[in-house]
CSV table of C-alpha atoms in Angstrom, one decimal:
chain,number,residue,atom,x,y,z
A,560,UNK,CA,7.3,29.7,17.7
A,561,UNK,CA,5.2,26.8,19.6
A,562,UNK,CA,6.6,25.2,22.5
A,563,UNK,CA,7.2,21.4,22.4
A,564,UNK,CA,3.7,20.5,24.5
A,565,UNK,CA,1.5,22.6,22.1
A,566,UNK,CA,3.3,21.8,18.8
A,567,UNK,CA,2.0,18.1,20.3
A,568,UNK,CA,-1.1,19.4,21.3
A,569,UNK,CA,-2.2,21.2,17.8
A,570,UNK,CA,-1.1,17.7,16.2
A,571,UNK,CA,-3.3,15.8,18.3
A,572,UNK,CA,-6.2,18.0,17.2
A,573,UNK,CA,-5.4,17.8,13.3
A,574,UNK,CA,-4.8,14.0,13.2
A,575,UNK,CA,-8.2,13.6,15.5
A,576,UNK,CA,-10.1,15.6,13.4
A,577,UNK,CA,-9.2,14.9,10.1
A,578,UNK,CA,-10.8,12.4,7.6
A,579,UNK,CA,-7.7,11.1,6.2
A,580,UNK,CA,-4.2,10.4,7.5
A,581,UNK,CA,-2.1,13.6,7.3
A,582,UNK,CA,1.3,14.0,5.8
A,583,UNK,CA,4.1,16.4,7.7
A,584,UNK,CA,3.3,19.0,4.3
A,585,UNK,CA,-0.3,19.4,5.4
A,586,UNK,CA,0.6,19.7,9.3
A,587,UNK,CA,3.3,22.0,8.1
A,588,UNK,CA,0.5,24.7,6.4
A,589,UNK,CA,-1.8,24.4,9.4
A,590,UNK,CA,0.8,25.2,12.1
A,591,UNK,CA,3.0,28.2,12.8
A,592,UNK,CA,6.2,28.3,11.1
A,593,UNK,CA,9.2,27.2,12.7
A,594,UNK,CA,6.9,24.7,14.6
A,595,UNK,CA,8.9,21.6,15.2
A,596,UNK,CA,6.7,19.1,13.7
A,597,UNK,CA,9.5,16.0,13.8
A,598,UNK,CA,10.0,15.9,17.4
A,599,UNK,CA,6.5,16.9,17.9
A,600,UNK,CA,5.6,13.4,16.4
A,601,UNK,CA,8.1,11.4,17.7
A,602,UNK,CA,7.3,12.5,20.9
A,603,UNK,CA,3.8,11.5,20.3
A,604,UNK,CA,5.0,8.3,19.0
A,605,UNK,CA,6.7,7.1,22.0
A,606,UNK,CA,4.3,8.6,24.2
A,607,UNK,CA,0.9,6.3,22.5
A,608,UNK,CA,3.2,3.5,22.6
A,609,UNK,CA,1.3,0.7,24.5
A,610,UNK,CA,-1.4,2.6,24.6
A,611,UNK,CA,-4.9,2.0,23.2
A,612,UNK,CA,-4.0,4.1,20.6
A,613,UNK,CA,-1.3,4.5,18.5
A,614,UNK,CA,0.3,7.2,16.6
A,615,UNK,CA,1.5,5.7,13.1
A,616,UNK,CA,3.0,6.4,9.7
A,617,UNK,CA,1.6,4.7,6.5
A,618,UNK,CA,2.4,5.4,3.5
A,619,UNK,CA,4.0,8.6,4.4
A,620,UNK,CA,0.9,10.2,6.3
A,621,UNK,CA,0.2,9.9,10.0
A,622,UNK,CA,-2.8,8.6,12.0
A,623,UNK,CA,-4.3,7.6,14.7
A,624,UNK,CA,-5.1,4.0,15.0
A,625,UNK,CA,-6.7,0.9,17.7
A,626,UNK,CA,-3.1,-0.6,18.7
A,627,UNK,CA,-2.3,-3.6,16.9
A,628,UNK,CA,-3.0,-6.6,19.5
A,629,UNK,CA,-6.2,-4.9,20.5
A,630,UNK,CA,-7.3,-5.0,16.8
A,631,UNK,CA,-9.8,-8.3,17.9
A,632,UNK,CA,-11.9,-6.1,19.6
A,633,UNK,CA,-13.1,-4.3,16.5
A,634,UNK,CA,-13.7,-7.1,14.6
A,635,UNK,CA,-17.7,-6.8,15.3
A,636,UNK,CA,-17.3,-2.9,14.6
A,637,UNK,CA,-15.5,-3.6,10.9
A,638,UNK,CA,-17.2,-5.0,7.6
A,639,UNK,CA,-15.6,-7.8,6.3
A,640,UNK,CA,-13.5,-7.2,3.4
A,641,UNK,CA,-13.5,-8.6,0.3
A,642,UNK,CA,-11.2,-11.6,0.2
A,643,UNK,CA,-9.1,-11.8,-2.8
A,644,UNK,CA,-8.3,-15.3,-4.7
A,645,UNK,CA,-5.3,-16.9,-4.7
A,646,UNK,CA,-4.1,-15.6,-8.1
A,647,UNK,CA,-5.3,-12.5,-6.7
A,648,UNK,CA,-3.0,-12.3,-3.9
A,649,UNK,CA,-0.1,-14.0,-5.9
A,650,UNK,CA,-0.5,-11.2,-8.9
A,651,UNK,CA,-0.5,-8.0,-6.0
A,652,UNK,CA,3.0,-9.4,-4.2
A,653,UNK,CA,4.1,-9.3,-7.9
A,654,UNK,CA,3.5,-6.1,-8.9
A,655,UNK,CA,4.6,-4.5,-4.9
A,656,UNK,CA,8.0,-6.2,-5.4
A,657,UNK,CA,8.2,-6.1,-9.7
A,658,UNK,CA,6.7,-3.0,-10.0
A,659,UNK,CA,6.6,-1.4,-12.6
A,660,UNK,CA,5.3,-4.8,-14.0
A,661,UNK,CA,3.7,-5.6,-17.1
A,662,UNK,CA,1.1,-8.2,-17.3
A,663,UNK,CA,3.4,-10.2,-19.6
A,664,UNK,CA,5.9,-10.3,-16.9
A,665,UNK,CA,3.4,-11.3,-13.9
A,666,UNK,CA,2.8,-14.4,-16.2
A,667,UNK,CA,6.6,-15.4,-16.2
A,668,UNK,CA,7.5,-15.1,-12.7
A,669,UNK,CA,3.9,-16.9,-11.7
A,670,UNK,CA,4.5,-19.3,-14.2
A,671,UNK,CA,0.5,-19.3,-15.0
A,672,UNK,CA,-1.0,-16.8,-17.5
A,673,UNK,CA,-2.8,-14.2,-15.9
A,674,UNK,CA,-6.3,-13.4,-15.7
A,675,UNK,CA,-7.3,-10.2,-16.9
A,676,UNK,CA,-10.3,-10.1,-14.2
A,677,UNK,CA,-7.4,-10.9,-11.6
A,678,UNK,CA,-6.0,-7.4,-12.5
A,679,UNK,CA,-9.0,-6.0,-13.2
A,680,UNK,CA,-10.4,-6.2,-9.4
A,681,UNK,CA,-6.5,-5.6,-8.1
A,682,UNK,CA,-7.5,-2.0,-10.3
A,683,UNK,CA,-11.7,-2.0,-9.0
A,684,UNK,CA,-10.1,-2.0,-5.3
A,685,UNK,CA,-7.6,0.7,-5.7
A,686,UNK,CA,-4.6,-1.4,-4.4
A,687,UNK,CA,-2.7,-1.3,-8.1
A,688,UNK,CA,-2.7,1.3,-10.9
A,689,UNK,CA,-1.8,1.7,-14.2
A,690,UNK,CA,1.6,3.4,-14.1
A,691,UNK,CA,3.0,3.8,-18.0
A,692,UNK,CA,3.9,1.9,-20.6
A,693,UNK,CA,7.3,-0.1,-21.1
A,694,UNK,CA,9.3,1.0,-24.3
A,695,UNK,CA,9.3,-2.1,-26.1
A,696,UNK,CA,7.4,-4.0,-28.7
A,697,UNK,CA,3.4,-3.2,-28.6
A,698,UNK,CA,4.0,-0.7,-25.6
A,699,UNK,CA,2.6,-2.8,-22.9
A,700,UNK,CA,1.0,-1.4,-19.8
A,701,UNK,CA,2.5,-1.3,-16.6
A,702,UNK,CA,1.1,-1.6,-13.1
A,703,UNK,CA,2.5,-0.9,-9.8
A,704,UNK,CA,0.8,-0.4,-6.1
A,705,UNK,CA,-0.9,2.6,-5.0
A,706,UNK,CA,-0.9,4.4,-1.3
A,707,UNK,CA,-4.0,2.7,-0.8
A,708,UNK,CA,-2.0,-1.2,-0.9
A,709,UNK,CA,0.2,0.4,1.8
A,710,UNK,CA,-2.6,1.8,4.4
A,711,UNK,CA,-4.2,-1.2,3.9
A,712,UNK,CA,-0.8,-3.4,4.6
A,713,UNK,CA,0.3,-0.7,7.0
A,714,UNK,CA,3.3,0.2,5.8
A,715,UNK,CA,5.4,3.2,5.5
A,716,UNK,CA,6.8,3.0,2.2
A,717,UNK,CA,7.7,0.0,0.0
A,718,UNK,CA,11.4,0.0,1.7
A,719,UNK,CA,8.8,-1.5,4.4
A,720,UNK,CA,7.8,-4.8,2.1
A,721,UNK,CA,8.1,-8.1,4.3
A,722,UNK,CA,9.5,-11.0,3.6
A,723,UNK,CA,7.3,-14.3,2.5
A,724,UNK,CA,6.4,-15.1,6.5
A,725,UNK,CA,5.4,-11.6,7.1
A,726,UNK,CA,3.4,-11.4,3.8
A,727,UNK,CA,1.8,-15.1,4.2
A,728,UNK,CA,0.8,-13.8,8.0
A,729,UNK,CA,-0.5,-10.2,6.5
A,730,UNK,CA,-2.6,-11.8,4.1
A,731,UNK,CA,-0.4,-11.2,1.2
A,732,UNK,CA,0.2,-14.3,-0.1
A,733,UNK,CA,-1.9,-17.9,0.3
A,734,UNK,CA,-0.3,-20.9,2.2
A,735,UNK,CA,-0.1,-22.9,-1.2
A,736,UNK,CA,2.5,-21.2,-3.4
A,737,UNK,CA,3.3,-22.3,-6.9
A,738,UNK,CA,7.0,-24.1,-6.5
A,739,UNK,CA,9.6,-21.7,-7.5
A,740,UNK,CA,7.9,-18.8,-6.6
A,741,UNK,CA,10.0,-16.7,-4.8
A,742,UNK,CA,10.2,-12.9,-3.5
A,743,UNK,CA,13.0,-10.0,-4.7
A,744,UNK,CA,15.2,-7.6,-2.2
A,745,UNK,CA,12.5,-4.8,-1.4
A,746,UNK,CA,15.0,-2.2,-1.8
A,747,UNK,CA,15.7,-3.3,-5.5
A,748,UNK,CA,11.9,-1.4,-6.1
A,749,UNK,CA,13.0,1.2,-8.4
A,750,UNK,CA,11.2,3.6,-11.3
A,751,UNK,CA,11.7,2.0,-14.8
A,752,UNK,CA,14.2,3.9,-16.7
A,753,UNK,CA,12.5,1.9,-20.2
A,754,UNK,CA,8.9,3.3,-19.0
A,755,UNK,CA,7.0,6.3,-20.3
A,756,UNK,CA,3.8,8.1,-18.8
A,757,UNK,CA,0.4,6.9,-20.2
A,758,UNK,CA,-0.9,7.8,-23.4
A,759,UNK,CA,-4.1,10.6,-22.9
A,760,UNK,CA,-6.8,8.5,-22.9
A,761,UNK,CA,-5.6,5.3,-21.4
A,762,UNK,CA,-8.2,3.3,-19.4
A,763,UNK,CA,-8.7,0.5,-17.8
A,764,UNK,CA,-9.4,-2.3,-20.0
A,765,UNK,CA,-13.0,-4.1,-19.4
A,766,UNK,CA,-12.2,-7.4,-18.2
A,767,UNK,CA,-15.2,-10.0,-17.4
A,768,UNK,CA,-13.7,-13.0,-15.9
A,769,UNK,CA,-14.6,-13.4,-12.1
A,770,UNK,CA,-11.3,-13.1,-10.0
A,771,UNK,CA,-13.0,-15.1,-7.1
A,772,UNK,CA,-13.2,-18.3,-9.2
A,773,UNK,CA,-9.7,-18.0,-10.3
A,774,UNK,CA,-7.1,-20.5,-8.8
């Protein structure tokens, strides 16, 4: 069995050399069994804490990442990202707190109907996918967020959602919201019961309009 410090030491190595954030299963197969991995990484935790470094979990994987008020001095380092519209914000803090949504649905609670191309680059960017289809009339698709939306918001699961201040500061949601617009308990984010997997052969549909000139 590793002791506490090396247990620490071998995770350090593995998160620091490793392309993509690393869930406690894949630290689990490259470490000795009966290594403790759960204190290993809350020890590591609190030890990175206000550090320049931090030790974090998103979307159930760990990583090592700049600490968050020192972010301003990557800013030169990053590529700006692609900003999404205002629909396009509006339809993705739908889905995270509807999900699993149809489009249908997105229309009602936005109180606008929905652009395809709005979906469509939600889909292009990886931060929504096409879950199943709801057992009702026509057998509409339905979306929902991917592990991409949370490493890109940072969070740890979808237990983690903020409220309309946290999302509005995150980038979630523009300052201008439609009246009545409002956001649902987090923790009411369940599986449908009424949904079934997706048909073999289910695609993406090919949608044209530009999201970007979309109010």
């Amino acid at each position: 069995m590793l002791d506490s410090l090396l247990t620490q030491r071998c995770i350090e190595a593995l998160l620091f050399a490793a392309a993509e954030p690393l869930s406690f299963d894949d630290l689990a197969k490259r470490l000795p069994e009966g290594a403790d991995i759960g204190a290993a990484l809350a020890d590591l935790h609190a030890r990175y804490a206000g550090r320049g470094i931090e030790l974090v979990q998103v979307a159930g994987r760990w990583r090592f990442q700049t600490a968050t008020d020192l972010a301003f001095l990557m800013t030169e380092e990053r590529e700006e990202p692609r900003r999404l519209s205002k629909a396009a914000q509006e339809t993705l803090a739908i889905i995270a707190y509807h999900q699993p949504v149809t489009r249908p649905e997105i229309e009602a609670v936005r109180g606008v109907q929905a652009s395809r191309g709005t979906l469509d680059v939600l889909l292009e960017l990886g931060l929504v996918k096409m879950r199943g289809r709801r057992r009702s009339p026509g057998r509409p698709v339905t979306f929902g967020t991917t592990d991409a939306f949370l490493e890109h918001y940072g969070l740890a699961n979808l237990a983690d959602l903020p409220g309309i201040a946290e999302m509005r500061a995150a980038g979630l949601l523009s300052l201008d919201l439609p009246p009545g617009f409002s956001v649902p308990d987090p923790m009411g984010v369940r599986p449908g019961e009424d949904e079934d997997p997706l048909d073999d052969g289910d695609e993406a549909p090919e949608f044209a309009q530009d999201f970007l000139g979309e109010s």
